[in-house]
CSV table of C-alpha atoms and ligand atoms in Angstrom, one decimal:
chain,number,residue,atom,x,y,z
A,27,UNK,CA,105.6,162.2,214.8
A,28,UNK,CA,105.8,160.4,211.3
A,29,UNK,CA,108.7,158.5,210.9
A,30,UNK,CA,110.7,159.5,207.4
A,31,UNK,CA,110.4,157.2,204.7
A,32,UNK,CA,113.4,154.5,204.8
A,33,UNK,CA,113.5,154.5,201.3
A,34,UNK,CA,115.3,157.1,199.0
A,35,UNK,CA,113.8,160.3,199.2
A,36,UNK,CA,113.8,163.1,196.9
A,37,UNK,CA,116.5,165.7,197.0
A,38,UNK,CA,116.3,168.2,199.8
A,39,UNK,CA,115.9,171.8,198.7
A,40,UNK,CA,119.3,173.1,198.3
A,41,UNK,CA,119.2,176.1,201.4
A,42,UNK,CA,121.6,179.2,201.6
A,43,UNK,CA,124.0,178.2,203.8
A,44,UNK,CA,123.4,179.9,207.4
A,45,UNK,CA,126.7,177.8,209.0
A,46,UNK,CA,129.6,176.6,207.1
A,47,UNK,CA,132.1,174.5,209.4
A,48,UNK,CA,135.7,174.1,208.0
A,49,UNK,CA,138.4,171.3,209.2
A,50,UNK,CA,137.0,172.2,212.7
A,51,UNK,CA,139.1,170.6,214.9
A,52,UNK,CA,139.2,170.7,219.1
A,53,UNK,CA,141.7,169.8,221.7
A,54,UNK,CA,141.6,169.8,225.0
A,55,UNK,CA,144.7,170.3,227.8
A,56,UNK,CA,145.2,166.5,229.5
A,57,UNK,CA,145.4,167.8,233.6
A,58,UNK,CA,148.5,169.4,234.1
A,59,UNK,CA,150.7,167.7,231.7
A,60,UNK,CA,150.9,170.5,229.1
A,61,UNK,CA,149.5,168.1,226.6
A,62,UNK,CA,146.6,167.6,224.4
A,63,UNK,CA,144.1,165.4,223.7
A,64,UNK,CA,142.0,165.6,220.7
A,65,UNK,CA,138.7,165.1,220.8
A,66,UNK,CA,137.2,166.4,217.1
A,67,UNK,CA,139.4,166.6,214.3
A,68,UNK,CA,138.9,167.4,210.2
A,69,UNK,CA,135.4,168.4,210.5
A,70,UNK,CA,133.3,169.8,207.4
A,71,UNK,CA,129.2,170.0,206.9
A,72,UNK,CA,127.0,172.7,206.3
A,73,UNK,CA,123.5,173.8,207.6
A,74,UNK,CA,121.5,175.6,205.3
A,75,UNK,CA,118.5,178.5,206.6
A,76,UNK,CA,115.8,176.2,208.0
A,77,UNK,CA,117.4,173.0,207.9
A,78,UNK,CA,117.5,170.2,210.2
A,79,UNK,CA,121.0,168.4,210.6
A,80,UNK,CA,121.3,165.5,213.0
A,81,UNK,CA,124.3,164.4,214.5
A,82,UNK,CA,124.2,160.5,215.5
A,83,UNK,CA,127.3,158.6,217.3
A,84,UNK,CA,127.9,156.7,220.6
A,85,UNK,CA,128.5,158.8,223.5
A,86,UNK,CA,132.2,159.9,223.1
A,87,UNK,CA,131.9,160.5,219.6
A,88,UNK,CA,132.2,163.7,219.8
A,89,UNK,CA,129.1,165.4,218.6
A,90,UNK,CA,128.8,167.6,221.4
A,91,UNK,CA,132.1,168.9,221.5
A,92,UNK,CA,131.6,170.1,218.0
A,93,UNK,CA,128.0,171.4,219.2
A,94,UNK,CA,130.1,173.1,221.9
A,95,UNK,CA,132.6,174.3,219.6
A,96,UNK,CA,129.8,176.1,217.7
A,97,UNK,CA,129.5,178.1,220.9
A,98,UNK,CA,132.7,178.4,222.0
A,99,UNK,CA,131.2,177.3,225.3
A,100,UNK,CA,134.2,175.8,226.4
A,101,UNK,CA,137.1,178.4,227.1
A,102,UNK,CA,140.0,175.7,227.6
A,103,UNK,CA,139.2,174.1,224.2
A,104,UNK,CA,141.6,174.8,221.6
A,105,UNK,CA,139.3,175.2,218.6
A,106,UNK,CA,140.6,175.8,215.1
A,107,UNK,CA,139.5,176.1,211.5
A,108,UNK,CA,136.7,177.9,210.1
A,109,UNK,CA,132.9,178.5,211.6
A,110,UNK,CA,131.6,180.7,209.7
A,111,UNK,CA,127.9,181.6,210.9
A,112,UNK,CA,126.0,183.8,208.4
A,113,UNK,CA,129.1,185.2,207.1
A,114,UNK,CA,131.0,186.2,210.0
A,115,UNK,CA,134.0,183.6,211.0
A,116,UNK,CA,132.7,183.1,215.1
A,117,UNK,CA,136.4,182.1,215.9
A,118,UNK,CA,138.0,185.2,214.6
A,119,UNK,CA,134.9,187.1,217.6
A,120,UNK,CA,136.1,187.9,220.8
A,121,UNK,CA,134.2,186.6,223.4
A,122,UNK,CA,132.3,190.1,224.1
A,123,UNK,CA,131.1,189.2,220.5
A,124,UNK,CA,130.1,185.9,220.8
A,125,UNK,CA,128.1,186.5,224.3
A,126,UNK,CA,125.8,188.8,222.0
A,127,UNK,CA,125.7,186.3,219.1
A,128,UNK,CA,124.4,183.7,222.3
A,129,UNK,CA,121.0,183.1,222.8
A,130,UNK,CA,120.2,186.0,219.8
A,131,UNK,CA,121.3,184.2,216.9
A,132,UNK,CA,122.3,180.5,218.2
A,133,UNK,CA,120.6,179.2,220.8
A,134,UNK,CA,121.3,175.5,223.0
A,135,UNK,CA,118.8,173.5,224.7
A,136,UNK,CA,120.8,170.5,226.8
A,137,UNK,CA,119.4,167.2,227.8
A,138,UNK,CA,118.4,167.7,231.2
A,139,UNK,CA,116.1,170.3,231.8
A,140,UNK,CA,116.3,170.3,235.5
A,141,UNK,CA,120.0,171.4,235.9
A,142,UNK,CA,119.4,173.9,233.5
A,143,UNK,CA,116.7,176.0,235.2
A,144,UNK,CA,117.5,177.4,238.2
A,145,UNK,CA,114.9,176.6,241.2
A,146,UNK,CA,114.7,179.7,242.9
A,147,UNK,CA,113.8,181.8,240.3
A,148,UNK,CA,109.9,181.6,238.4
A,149,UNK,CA,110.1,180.4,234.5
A,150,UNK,CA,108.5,183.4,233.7
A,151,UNK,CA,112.3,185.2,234.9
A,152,UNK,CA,114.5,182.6,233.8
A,153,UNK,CA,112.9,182.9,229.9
A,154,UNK,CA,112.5,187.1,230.1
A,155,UNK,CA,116.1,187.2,231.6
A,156,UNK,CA,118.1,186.2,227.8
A,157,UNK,CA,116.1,189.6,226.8
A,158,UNK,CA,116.6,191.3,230.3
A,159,UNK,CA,120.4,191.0,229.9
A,160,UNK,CA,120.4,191.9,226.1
A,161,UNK,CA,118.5,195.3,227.7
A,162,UNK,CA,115.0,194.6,227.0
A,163,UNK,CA,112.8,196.3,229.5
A,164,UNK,CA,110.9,194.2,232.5
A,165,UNK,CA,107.0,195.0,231.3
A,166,UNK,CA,108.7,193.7,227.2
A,167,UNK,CA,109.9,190.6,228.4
A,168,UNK,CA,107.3,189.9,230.4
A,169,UNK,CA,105.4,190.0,227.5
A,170,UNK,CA,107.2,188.5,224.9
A,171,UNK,CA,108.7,185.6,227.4
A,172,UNK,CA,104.6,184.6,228.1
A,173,UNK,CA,103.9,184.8,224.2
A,174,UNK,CA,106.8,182.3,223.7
A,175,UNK,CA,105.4,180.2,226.5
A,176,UNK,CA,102.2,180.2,224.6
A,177,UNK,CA,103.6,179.4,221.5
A,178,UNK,CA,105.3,176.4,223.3
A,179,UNK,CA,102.0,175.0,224.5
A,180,UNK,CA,102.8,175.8,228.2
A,181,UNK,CA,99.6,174.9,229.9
A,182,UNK,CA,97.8,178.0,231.5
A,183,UNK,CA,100.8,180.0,230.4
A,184,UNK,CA,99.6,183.2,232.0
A,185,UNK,CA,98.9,181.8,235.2
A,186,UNK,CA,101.8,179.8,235.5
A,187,UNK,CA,104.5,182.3,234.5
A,188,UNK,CA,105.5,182.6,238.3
A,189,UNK,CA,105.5,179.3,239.3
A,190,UNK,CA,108.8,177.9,240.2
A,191,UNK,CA,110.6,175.0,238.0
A,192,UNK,CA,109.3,172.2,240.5
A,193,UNK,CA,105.9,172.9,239.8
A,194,UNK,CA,106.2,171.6,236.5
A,195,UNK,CA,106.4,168.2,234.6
A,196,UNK,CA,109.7,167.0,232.8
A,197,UNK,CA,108.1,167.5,229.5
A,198,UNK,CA,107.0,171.4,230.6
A,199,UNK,CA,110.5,171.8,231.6
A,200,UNK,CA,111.6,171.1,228.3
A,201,UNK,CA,109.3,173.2,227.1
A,202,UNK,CA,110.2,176.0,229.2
A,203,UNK,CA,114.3,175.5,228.6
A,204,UNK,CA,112.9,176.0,224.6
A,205,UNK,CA,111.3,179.0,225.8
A,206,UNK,CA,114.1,180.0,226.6
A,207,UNK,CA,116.4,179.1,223.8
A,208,UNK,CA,113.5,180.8,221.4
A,209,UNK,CA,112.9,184.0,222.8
A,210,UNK,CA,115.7,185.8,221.9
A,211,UNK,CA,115.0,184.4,218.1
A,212,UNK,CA,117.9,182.6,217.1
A,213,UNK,CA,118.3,181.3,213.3
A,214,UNK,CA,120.2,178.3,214.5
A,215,UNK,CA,119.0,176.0,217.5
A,216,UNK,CA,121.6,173.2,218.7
A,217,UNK,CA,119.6,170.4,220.4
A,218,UNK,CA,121.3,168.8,222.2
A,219,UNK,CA,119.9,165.0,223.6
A,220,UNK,CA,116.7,166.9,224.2
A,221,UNK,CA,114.4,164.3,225.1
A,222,UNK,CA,117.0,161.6,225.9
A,223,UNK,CA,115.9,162.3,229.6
A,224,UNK,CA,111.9,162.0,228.7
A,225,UNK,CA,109.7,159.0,228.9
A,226,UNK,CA,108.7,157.7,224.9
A,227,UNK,CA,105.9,159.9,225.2
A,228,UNK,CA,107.0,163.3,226.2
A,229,UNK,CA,109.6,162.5,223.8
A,230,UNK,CA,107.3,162.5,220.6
A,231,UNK,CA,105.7,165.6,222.2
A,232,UNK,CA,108.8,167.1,222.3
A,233,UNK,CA,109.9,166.5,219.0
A,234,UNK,CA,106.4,167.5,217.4
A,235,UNK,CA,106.7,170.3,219.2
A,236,UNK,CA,110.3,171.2,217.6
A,237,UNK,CA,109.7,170.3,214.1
A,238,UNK,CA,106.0,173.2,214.1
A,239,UNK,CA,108.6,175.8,215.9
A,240,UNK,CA,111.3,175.3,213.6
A,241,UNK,CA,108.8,175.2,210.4
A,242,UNK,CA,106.8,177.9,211.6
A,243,UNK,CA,110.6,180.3,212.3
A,244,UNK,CA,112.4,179.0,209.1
A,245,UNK,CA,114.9,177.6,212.5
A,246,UNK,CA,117.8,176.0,211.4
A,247,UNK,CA,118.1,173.0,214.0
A,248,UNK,CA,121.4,171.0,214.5
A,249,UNK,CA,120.0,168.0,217.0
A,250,UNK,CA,122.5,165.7,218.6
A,251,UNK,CA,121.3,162.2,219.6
A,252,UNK,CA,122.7,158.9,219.8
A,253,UNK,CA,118.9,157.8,218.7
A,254,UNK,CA,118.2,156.8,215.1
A,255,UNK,CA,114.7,156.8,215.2
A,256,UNK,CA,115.1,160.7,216.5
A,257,UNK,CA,116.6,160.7,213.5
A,258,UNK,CA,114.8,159.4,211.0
A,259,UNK,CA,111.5,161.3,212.2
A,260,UNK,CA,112.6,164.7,212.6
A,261,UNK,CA,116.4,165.8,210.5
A,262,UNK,CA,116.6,166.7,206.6
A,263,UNK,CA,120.5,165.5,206.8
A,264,UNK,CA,122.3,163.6,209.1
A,265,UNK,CA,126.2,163.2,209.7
A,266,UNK,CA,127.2,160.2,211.3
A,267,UNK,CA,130.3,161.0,214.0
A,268,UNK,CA,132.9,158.1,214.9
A,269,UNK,CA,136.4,158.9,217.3
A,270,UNK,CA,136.2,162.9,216.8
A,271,UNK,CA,135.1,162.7,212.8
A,272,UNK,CA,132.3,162.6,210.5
A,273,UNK,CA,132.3,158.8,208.4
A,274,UNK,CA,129.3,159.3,206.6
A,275,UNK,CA,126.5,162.1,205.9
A,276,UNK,CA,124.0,162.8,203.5
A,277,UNK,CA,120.4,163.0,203.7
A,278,UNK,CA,118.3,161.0,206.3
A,279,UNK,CA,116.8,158.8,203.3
A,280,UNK,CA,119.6,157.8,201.4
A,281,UNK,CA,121.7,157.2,204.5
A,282,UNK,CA,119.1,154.8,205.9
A,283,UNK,CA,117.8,153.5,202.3
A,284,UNK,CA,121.9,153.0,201.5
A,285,UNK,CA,124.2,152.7,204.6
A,286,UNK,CA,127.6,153.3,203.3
A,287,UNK,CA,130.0,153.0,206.5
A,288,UNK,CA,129.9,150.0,208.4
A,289,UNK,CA,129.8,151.6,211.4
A,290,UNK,CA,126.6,153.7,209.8
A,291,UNK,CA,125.1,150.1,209.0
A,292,UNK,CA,126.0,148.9,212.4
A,293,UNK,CA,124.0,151.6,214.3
A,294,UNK,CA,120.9,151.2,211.6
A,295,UNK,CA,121.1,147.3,213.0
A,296,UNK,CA,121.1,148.1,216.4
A,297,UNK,CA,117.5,149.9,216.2
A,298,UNK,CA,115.0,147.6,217.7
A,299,UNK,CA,112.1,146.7,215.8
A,300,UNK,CA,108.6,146.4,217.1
A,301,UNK,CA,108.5,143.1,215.6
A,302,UNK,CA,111.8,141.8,217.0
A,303,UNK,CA,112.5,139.0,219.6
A,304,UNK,CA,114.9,141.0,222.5
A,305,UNK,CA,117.1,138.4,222.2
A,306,UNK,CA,117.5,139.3,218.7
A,307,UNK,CA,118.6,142.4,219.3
A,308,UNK,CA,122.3,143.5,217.6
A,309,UNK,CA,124.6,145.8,219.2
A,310,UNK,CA,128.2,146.6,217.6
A,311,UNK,CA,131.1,144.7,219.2
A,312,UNK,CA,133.2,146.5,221.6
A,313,UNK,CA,132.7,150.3,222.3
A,314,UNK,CA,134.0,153.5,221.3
A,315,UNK,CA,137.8,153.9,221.6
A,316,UNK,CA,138.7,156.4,224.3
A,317,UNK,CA,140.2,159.8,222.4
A,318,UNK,CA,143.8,159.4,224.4
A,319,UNK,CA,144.1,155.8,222.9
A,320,UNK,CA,142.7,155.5,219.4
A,321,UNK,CA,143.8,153.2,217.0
A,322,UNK,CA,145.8,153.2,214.4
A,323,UNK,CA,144.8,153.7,210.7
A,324,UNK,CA,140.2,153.7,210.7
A,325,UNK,CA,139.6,154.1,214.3
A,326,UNK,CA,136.7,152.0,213.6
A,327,UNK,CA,139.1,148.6,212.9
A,328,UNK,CA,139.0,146.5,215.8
A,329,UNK,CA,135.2,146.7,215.3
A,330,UNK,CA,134.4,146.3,212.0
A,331,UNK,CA,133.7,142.5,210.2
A,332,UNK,CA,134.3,144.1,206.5
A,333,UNK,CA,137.9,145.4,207.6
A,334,UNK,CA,140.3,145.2,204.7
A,335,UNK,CA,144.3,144.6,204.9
A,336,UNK,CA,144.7,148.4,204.5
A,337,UNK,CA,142.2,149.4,207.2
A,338,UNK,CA,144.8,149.2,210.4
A,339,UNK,CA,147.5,151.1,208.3
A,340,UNK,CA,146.0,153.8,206.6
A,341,UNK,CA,143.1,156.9,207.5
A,342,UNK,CA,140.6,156.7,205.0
A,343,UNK,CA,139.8,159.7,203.3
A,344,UNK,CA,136.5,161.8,203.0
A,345,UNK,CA,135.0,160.7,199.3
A,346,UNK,CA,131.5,161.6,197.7
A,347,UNK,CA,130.0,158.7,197.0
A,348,UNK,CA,126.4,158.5,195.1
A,349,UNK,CA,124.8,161.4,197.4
A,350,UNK,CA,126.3,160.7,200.3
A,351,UNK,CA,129.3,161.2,201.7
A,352,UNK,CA,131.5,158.7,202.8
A,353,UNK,CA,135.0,157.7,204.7
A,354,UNK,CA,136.3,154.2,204.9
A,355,UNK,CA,138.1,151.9,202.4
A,356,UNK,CA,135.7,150.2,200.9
A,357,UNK,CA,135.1,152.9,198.6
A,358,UNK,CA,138.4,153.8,197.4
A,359,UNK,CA,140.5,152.3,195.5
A,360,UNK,CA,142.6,150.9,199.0
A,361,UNK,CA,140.0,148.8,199.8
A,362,UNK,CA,139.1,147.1,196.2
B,30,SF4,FE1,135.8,149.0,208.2
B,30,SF4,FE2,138.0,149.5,206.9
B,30,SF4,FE3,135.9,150.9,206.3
B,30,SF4,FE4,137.1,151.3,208.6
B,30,SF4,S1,137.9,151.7,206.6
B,30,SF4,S2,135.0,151.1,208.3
B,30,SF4,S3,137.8,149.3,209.1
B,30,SF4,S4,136.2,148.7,206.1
């Protein structure tokens, strides 16, 4: 796959929206105390009709929690604000609802193929079933599951329709968990890490693999990673996801030309460089705080070397700046 230009690109087309998220926030119960902890909070972006969004972040950022959110997968959550998905508002759907809108209109592929599929039943079952229990008959998806198969480059797809998930490499896997996700044919696919779990090679594969499916459906994709160069070769727009909420997004090349956030500018550091000495290589001091124990003020603070006075004290707000969009102090007026 071709890695996207570092330098400013031109705009994006400007897509109907197909999702429009709205101070999304999630919390989830802490044991038995009768408490909450939150995990997202204040969260806003779009994805237009085709478009690829990534969301980037350390692990605990919470970028799949908001992925999750999107499906309501999670049935202790407590999700509120607005997710509106082609004009209906999925939190105001009961879940009767939402188990139709599943795998028909938004579709998840997870990181690990393997615990996904389940080993005593043949691929060729585990990708007809989404239409099987959305009342297609057997001899239809039969069909239509081997076509999809086909279309995802499953080697000897008709022969191999009743072979069992061990039969197959990680990279089929992936392919057949896709399968699966596609066949009902969603408008939205969430990706979710899927190819943190493939060698480099598979990966590209993979990825090459999304970007002709998603082109070829006019799929929107929203693809979680922690994986910059994912990025950069594959997503339109990025957000960037810090302690539960989005500190910069905008699209992929003027958030890589012009990293706003430090924390932004700290992950863009941190990807190695063919050229670059391993002892060279920069990480970000400290991690990620956990969500019961944030900081005061920019969650970010204690890690960040352009901190200002204001920065422990004070949340910064969200604020367009140039085309991107950006929250920390050094672009409001707190910070000057
Ligand atoms: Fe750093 Fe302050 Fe910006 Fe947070 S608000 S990223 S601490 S400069």
């Amino acid at each position: 796959m071709n890695a996207h230009p570092m330098s400013t690109s031109a705009p994006t087309l400007v897509r109907p929206p197909l999702v429009a998220v709205e101070k999304l926030r999630v919390d989830m119960p802490l044991g038995r105390s009768g408490s909450n902890v939150n995990i997202v909070d204040d969260v806003d972006f779009t994805i237009g009709v085709g478009e690829r969004m990534a969301l980037v972040g350390e692990s605990g950022s919470g970028k799949s929690m908001t992925a999750r959110a999107l499906m309501q997968l999670d049935r202790i959550a407590r999700v509120s604000g607005r997710i509106d998905f082609d004009g209906a508002d999925l939190l105001k759907l009961s879940e009767r609802e939402m188990r139709k809108l599943r795998g028909s209109s938004i579709a998840m592929v997870f990181q690990d193929p393997m615990s996904f599929l389940n080993p005593l039943m043949t691929i060729g079952e585990q990708v007809a079933e989404t239409l099987r229990i959305r009342g297609v008959g057997k001899a239809e998806a039969r069909k239509r599951a081997l076509s999809v198969l086909d279309e995802l480059g499953v080697d000897r797809a008709a022969e191999r329709i009743d072979a069992y998930p061990h039969e197959f490499s990680g990279g089929m896997r992936q392919r057949v968990v896709l399968a699966m996700a596609l066949v009902g044919e969603p408008r939205l696919l969430i990706a979710d890490e899927p190819t943190t779990a493939l060698d480099v090679r598979v990966q590209d594969q993979v990825l090459d693999l999304l970007d002709e499916v998603s082109t070829r459906r006019g799929l929107a994709v929203l693809l979680i990673t922690h994986d910059l160069g994912v990025v950069a070769g594959f997503a339109d727009r990025v957000m960037v996801m810090y302690s539960g909420r989005i500190v910069e997004d905008g699209e992929v090349g003027d958030v890589f030309a012009r990293p706003r956030h430090p924390y932004t500018q700290g992950l863009i550091k941190a990807v190695p460089r063919i050229d670059q000495d391993l002892a060279a290589l920069y990480a970000i001091p400290g991690a990620p705080p956990p969500p019961m124990n944030r900081p005061s003020g920019c969650t970010f603070h204690p890690r960040c070397d352009q901190r200002v006075q204001c920065c422990a004290l004070e949340l910064p707000a969200t604020l367009q700046v140039g085309r991107t969009r950006v929250a920390c102090h050094l672009h409001d007026a707190k910070g000057i």
